[in-house]
Coordinates of C-alpha atoms in Angstrom, one line a residue:
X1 CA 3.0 20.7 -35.1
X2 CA 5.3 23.3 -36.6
X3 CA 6.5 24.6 -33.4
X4 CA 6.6 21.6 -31.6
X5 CA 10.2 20.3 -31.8
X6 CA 13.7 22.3 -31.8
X7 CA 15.9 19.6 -32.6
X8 CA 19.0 22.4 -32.2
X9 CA 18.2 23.4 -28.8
X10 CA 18.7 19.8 -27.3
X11 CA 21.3 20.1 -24.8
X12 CA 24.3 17.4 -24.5
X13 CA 22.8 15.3 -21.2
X14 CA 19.7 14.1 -22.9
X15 CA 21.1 13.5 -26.9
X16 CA 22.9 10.6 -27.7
X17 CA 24.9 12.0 -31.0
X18 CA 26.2 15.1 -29.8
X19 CA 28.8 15.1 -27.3
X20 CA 30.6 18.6 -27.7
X21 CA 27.5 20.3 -27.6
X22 CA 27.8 24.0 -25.6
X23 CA 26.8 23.9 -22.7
X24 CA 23.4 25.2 -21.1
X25 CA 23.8 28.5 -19.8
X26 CA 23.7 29.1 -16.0
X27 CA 20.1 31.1 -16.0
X28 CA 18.9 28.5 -17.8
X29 CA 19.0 25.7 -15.6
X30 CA 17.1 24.3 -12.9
X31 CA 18.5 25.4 -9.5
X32 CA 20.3 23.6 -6.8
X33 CA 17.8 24.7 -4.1
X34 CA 16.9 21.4 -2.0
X35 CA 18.8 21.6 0.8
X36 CA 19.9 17.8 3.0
X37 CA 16.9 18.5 5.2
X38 CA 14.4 18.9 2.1
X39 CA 15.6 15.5 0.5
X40 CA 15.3 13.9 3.7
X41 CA 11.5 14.8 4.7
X42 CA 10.7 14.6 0.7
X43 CA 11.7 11.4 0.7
X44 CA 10.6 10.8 4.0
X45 CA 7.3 12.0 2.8
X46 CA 7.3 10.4 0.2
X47 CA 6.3 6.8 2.2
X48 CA 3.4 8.9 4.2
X49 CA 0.3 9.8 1.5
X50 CA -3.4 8.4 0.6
X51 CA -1.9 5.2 0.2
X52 CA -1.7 4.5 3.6
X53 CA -4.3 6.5 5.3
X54 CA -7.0 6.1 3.4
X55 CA -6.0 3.6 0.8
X56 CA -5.3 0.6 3.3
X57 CA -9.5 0.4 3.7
X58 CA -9.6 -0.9 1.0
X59 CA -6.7 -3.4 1.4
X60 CA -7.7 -4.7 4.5
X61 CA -11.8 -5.7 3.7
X62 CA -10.4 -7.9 0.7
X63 CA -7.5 -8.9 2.8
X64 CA -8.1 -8.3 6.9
X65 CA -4.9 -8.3 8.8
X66 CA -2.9 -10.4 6.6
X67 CA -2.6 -6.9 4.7
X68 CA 0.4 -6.1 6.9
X69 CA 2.5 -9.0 5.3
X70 CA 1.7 -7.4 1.9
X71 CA 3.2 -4.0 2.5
X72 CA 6.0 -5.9 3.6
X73 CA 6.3 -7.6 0.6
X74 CA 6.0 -4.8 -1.7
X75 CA 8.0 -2.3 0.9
X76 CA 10.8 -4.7 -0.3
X77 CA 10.6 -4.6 -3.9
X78 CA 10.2 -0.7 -3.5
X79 CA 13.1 -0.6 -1.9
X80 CA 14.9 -2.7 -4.7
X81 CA 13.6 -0.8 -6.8
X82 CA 14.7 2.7 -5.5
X83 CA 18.2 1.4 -5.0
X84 CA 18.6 0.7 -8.8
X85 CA 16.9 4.2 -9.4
X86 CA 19.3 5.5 -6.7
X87 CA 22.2 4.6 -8.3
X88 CA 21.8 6.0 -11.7
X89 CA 20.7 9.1 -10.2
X90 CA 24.0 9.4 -8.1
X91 CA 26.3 8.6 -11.1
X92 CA 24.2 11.0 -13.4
X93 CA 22.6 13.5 -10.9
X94 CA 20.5 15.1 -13.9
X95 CA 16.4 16.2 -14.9
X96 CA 14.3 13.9 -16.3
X97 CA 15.7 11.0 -14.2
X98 CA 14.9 7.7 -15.5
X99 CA 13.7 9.3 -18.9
X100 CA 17.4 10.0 -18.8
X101 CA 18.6 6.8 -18.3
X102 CA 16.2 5.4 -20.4
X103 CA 16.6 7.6 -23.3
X104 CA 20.7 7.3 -22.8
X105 CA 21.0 3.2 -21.7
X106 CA 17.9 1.7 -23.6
X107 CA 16.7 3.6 -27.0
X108 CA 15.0 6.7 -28.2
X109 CA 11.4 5.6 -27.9
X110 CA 11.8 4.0 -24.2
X111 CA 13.3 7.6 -23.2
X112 CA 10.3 9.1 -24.8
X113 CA 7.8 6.5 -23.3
X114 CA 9.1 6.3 -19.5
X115 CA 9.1 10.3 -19.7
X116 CA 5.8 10.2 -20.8
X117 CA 4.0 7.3 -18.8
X118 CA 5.5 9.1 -16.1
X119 CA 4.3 12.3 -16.6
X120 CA 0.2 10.7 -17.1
X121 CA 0.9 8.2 -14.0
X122 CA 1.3 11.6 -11.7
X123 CA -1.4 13.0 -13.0
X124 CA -3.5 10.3 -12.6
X125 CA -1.6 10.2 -8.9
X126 CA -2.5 13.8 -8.6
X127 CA -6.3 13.6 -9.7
X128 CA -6.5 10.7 -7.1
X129 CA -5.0 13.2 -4.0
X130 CA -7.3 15.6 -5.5
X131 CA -10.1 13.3 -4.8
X132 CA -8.9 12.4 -1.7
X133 CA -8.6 15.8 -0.2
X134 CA -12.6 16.1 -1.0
X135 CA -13.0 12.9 1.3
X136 CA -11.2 13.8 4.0
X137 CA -12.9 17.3 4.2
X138 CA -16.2 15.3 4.4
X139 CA -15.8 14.5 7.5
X140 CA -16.1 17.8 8.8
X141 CA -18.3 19.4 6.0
X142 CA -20.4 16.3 4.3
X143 CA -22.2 18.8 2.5
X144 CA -19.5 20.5 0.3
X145 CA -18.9 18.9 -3.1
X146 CA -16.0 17.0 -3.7
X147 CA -15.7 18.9 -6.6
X148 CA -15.6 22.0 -5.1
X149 CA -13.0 20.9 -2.4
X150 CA -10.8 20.3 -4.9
X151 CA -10.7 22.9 -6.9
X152 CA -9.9 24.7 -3.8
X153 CA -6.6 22.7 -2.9
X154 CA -5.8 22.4 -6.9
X155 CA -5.3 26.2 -7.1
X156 CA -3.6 26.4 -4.0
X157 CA -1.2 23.9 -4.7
X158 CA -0.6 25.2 -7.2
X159 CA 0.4 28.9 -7.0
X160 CA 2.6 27.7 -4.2
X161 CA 4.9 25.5 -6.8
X162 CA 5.0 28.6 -9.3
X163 CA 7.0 30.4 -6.7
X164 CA 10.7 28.6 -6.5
X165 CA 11.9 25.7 -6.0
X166 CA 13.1 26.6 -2.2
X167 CA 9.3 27.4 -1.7
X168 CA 8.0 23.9 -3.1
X169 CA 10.8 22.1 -0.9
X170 CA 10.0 24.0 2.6
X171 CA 6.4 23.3 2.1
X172 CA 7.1 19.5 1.6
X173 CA 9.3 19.7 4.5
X174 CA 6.8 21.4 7.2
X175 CA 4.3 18.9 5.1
X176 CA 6.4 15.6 6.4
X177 CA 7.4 16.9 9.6
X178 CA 3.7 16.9 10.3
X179 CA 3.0 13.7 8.8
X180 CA 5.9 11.5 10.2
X181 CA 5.3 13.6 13.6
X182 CA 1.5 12.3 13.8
X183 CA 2.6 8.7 12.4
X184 CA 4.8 7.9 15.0
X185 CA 2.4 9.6 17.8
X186 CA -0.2 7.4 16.6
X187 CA 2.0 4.1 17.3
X188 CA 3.1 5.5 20.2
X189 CA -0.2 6.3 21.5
X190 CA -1.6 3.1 20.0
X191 CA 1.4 0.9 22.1
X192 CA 0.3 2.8 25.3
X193 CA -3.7 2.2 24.7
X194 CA -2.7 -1.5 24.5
X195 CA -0.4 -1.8 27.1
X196 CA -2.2 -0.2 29.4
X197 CA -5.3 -1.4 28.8
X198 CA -7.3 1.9 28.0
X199 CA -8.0 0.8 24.3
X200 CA -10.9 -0.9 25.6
X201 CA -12.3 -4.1 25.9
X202 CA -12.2 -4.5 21.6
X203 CA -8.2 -3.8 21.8
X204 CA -5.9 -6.5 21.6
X205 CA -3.2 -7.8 20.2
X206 CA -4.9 -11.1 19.4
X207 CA -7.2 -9.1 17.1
X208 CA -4.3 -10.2 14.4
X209 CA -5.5 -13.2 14.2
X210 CA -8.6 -14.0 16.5
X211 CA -11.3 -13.3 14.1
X212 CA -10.5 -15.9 11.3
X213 CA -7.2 -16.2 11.4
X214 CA -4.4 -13.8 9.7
X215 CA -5.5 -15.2 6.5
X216 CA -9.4 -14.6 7.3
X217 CA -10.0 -14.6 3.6
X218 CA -7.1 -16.6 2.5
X219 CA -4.7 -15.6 -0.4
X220 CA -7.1 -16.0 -3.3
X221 CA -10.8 -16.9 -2.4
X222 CA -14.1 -15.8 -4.1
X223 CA -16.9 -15.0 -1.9
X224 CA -20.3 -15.7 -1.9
X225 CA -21.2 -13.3 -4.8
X226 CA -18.0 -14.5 -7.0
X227 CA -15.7 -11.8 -6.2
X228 CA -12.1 -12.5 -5.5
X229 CA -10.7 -12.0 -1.8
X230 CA -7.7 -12.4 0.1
X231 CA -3.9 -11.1 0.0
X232 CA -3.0 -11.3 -3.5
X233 CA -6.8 -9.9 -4.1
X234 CA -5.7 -6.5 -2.3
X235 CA -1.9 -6.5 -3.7
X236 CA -2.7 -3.8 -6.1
X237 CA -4.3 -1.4 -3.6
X238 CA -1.2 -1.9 -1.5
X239 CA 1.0 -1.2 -4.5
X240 CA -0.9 1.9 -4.7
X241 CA 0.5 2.9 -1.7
X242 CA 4.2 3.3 -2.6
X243 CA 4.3 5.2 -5.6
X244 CA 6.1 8.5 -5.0
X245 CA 9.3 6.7 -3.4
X246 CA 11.0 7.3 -6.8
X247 CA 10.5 10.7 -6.6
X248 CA 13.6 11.3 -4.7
X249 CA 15.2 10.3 -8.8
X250 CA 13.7 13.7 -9.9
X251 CA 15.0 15.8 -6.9
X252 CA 18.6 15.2 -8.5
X253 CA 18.6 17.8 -11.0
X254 CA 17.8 20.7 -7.8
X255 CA 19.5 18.8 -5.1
X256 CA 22.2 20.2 -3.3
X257 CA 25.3 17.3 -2.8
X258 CA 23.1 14.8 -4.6
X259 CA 26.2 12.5 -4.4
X260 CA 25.5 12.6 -1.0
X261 CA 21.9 13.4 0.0
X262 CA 20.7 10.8 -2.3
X263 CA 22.3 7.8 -1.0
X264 CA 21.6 8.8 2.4
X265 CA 17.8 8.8 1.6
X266 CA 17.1 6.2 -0.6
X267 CA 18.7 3.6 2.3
X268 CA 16.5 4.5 4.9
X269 CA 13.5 3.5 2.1
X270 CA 13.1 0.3 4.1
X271 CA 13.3 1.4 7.8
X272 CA 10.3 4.1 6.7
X273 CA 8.0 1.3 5.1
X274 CA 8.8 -1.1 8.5
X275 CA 8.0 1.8 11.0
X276 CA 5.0 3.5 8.8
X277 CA 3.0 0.9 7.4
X278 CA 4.2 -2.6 8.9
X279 CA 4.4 -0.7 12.5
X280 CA 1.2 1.2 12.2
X281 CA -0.8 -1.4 10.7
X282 CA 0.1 -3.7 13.6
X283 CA -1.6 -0.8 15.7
X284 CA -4.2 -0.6 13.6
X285 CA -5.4 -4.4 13.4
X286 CA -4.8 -4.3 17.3
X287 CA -7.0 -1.3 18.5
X288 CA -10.1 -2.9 16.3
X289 CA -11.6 -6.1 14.9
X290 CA -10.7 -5.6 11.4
X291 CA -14.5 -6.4 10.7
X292 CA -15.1 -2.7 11.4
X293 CA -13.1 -1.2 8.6
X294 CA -14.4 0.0 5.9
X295 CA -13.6 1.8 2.5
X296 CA -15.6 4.8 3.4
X297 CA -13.3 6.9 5.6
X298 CA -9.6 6.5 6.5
X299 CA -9.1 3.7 9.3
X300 CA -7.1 5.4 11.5
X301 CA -9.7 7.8 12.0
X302 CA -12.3 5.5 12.2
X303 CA -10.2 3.4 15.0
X304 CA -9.4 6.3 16.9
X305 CA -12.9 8.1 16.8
X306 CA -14.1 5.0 18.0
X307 CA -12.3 5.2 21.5
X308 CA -13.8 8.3 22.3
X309 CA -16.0 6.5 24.8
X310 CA -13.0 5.2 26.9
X311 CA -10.6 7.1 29.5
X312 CA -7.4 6.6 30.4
X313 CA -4.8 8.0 33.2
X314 CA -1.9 9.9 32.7
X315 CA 0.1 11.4 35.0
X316 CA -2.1 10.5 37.9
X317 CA -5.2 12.4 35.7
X318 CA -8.0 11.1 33.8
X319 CA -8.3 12.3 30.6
X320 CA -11.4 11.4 28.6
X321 CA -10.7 10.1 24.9
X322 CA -13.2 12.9 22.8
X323 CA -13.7 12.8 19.1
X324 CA -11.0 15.6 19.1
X325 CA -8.6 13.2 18.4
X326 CA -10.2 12.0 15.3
X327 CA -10.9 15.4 13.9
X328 CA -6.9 15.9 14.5
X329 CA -5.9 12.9 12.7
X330 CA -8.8 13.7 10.1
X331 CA -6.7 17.2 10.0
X332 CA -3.1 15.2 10.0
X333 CA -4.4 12.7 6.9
X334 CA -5.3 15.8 5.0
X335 CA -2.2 17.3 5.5
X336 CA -0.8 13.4 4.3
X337 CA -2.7 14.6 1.2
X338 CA -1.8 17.9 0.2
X339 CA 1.6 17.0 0.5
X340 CA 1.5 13.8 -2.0
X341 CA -0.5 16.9 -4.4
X342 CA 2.1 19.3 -3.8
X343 CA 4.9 16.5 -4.7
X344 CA 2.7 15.4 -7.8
X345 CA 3.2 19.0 -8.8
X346 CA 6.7 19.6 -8.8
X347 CA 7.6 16.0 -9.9
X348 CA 5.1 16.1 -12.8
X349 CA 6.6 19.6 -13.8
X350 CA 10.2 18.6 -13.6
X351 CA 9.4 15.5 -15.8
X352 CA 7.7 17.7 -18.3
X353 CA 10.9 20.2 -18.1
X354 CA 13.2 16.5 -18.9
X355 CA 11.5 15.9 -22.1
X356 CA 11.4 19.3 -23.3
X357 CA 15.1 19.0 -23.0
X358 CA 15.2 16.3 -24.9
X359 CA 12.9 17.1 -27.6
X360 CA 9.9 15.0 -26.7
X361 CA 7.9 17.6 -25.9
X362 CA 7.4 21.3 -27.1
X363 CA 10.0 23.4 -26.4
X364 CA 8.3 26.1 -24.9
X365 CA 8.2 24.0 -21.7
X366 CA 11.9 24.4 -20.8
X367 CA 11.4 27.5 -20.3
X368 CA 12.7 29.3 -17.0
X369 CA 11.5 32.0 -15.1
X370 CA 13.9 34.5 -12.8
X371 CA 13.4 32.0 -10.3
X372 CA 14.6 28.9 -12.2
X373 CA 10.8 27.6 -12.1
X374 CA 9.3 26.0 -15.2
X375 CA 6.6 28.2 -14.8
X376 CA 4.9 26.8 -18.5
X377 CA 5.4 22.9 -17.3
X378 CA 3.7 23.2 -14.3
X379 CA 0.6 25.1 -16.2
X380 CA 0.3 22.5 -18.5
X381 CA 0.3 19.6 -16.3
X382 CA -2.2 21.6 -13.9
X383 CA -4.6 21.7 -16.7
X384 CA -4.5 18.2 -17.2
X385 CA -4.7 17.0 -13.1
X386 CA -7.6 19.5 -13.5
X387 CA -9.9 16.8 -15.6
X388 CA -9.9 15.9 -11.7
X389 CA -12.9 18.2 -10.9
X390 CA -14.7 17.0 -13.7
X391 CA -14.4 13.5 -12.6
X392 CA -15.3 14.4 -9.1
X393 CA -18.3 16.0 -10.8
X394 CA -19.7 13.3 -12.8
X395 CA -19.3 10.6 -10.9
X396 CA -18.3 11.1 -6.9
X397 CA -19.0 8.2 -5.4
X398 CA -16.6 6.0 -7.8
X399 CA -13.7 8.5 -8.5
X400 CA -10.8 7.4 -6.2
X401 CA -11.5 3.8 -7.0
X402 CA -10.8 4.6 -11.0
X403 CA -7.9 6.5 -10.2
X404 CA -6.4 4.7 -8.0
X405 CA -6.4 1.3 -10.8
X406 CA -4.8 3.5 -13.3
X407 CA -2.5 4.6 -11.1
X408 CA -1.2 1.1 -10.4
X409 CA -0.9 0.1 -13.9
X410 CA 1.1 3.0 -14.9
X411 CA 2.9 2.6 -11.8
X412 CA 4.0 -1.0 -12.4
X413 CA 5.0 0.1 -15.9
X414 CA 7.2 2.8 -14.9
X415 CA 9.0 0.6 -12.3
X416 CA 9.3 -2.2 -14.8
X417 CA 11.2 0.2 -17.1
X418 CA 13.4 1.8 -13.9
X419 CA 14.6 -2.1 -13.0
X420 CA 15.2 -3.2 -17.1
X421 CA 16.7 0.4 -17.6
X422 CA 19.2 -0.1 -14.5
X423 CA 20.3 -3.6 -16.1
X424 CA 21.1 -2.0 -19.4
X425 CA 22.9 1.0 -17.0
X426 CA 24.9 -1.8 -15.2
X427 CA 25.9 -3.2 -18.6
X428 CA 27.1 -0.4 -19.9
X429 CA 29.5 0.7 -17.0
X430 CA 30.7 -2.3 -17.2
X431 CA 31.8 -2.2 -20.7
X432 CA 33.6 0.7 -19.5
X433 CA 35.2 -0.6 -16.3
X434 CA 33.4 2.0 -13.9
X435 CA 33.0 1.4 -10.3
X436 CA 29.7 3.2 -9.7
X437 CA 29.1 5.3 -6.6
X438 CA 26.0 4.1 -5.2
X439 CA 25.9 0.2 -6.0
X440 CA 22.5 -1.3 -5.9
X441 CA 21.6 -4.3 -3.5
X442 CA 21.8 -7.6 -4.5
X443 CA 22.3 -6.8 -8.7
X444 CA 21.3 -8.6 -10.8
X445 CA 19.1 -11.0 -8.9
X446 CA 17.2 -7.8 -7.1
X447 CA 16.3 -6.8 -10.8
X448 CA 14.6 -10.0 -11.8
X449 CA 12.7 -10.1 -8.4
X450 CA 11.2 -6.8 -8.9
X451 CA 10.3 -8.2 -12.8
X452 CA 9.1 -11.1 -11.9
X453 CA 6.6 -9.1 -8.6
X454 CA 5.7 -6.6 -11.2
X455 CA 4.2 -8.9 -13.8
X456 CA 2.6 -11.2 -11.3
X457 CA 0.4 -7.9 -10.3
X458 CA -0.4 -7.4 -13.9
X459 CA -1.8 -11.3 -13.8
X460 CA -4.1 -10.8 -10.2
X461 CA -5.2 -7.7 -11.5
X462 CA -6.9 -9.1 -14.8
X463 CA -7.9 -11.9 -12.6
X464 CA -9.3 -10.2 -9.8
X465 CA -11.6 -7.5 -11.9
X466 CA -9.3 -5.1 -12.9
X467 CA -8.9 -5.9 -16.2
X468 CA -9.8 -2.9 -17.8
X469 CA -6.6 -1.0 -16.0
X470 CA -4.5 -4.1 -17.4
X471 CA -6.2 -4.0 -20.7
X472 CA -5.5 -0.2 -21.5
X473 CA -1.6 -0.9 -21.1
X474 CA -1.4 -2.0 -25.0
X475 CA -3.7 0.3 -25.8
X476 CA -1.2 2.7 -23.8
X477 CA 2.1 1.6 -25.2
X478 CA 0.7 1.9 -28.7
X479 CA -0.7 5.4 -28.0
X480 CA 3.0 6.3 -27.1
X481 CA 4.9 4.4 -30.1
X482 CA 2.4 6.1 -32.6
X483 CA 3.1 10.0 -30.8
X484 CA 7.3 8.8 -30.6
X485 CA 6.7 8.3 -34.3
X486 CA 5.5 11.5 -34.8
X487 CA 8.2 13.8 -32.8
X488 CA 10.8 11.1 -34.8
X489 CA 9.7 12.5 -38.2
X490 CA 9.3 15.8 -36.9
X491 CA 12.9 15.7 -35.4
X492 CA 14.8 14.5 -39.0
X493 CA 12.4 17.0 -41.0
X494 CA 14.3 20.2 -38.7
X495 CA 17.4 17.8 -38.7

């Protein structure tokens, strides 16, 4: 514990006493590499992972097509939400993000805790891509471990971030240009199947309601066996779905013009969720009976490997639908994948760099190589996504359904502290008569929407099973306030 804290090596953005600190030098900061087009397609991206290809199976059996009016509903408060994020970021375009803010609007220990919860949240984020990599690769190779697969992409990945951050940016940007390329072919393709009536027999558009209704399981039923169905049933999967937006916050620090780039991004937030999910899903529902889902594989290619029978004309030609198509979206949803991994990564690193800064984590994790990477951050956060494989290991058939219910909590905790930070924020330039840059919609009543959406999760999810996800977030907090308590007296004993 010795070498854990340098209280004298703090620099001025994240330490509230010191103002007239010197300031970092030049080689020892994180580099302005992302470029406009990067912090477009990463936040672009950023709406296109697991949570939608492969998560939504498990939305839509509790749920059926009456999912698509969820992701609506949380699209919105995400996009509240990343507005309020959005502008702190463009008034204080520094690492750490809303560790920052937190640590600079709230107090020391909610710096130290929204660092930290965000830091395990993308690690429990990246353990679940992990696992879902292994899935997807199933569906070629059903006889390779999921274990192995992702030990695979986890090395990978990983070697690619400890390049530079130019490296990590291009790769997320060929990553989304693949992803939104093959989203937007899919609804395209999926509007002419039903237009033209090539879907088959199955496809309509009065699959959305035809078999029981838009609400075919209500908002909150039980079934036969006691378990809880319907909308607000499969909230928390579709929550699931939209973490990563706020990683356009961490960007900041390495973003070229982040005055301007950010902004630009974070508004088209709600035009990506419409097109993306709301679109797509419509697609979806309409191609198949929503009967036919199910949690084992990702819909899309389920729906689409079940055309293969059918042909269709184009051009004056027949073309026969093969299950080519379906081993090309199984390709494209990998892809989906390894980019939400390759984001976890740098994210997850940049975080741990933050609270290095600020003294809440060893110092040696600030550290900079030549290229500006934090070479020792994203080691030490690999070795913890790592406890992945393990998981995959022991217990396979389970593992994305764990992670994914840890992921929401911690997600809904680290949103919760984004919308209370940004009141404080708002305060606070008030007191000092500042016009901010990038003004969030609708303050303050936006704020208390997303509060009040957030905590109403918290209640289904102990309601509907998931109690032990909502259980551990005392256990969590009190984990956090115990180790803050530590680094406190360890930070007056150098002091």
């Amino acid at each position: 514990m010795k070498k854990l804290l340098h209280l004298a090596t703090l620099p001025t953005v994240f330490t509230l006493e010191l103002t007239k600190t010197k300031e970092q030098p030049t080689e020892q900061k994180l580099k302005r590499g992302l470029q406009n087009r990067h912090i477009q397609l990463i936040a672009l991206g950023g709406a296109i992972g697991t949570g939608l290809f492969l998560g939504i199976g498990s939305a839509a059996v509790l749920a059926g097509p009456s999912v698509i009016l969820g992701y609506a509903m949380a699209g919105v408060i995400a996009f509240f939400i990343m507005r309020q994020l959005g502008e702190m970021v463009v008034e204080e375009p520094v690492s750490g993000s809303f560790s920052h803010f937190a640590y600079k609007y709230w107090g020391t220990f909610a710096g130290f805790a929204s660092g930290w919860n965000y830091w395990i949240l993308y690690i429990l984020v990246s353990m679940s891509e992990l696992t879902a990599i292994g899935v997807y690769v199933h569906f070629w190779w059903p006889e390779i471990p999921l274990w192995t697969t992702s030990l695979f992409f986890f090395i990978a990945i990983n070697a690619l971030n400890l390049s530079s951050v130019k490296v990590y940016g291009e790769a997320e940007f060929w990553f989304s240009i693949v992803k939104v390329a093959a989203i937007i072919s899919m609804i395209v393709f999926g509007i002419y199947l039903l237009v033209s009536g090539s879907g088959g027999p199955q496809a309509s558009v009065q699959n959305l309601w035809n078999d029981g209704g838009f609400f075919p399981k209500g908002l909150l039923d039980k079934d036969a066996q006691g378990n809880f169905q319907g909308l607000f049933a499969a909230i928390a999967m579709i929550m699931f779905s939209f973490g990563g937006l706020e990683l356009i916050g961490i960007t900041a620090a390495e973003a070229d013009k982040p005055e301007k780039t950010i902004p630009k991004a974070t508004n088209q937030v709600i035009y990506r969720i419409l097109i993306f999910y709301v679109g797509a899903l419509i697609i979806l529902f309409s191609l198949s009976p929503w009967k036919n889902i199910t949690t084992d594989s990702s819909p899309f290619v389920m729906v689409f490997e079940s055309l293969k029978g059918f042909q269709f004309s184009l051009f004056g030609k027949t073309i026969y639908f093969t299950s080519l198509i379906a081993n090309v979206l199984n390709l494209i949803v990998l892809t989906a994948a390894l980019s939400v991994y390759n984001s976890c990564v740098y994210s997850n690193s940049r975080m741990l760099y933050g609270l290095a800064e600020q003294g809440n984590a060893p110092a040696f994790l600030s550290q900079l190589n030549k290229n500006h990477v934090p070479v020792k951050a994203i080691l030490v956060s690999g070795l913890f996504a790592a406890i992945c494989i393990v998981i995959n290991k022991l217990i396979p058939e389970k593992a994305l359904e764990v992670l994914m219910s840890l992921v929401v909590s911690t997600l809904i905790i680290n949103w919760l502290m984004i919308s209370v930070v940004h009141l404080k924020f708002k305060k606070h330039k008030k007191a000092e008569q500042v016009k901010t840059k990038f003004p969030s919609f609708i303050y303050p009543l936006s704020n208390y929407i997303c509060l009040i959406f957030l905590i109403g999760i918290l209640v289904l999810m102990w309601m509907t099973g998931m109690k032990l996800p909502v259980e551990l977030i005392p256990c969590w907090v009190i984990f956090l306030y115990l180790c803050y308590l530590i680094v406190k007296k360890q930070k007056a004993a150098r002091a």
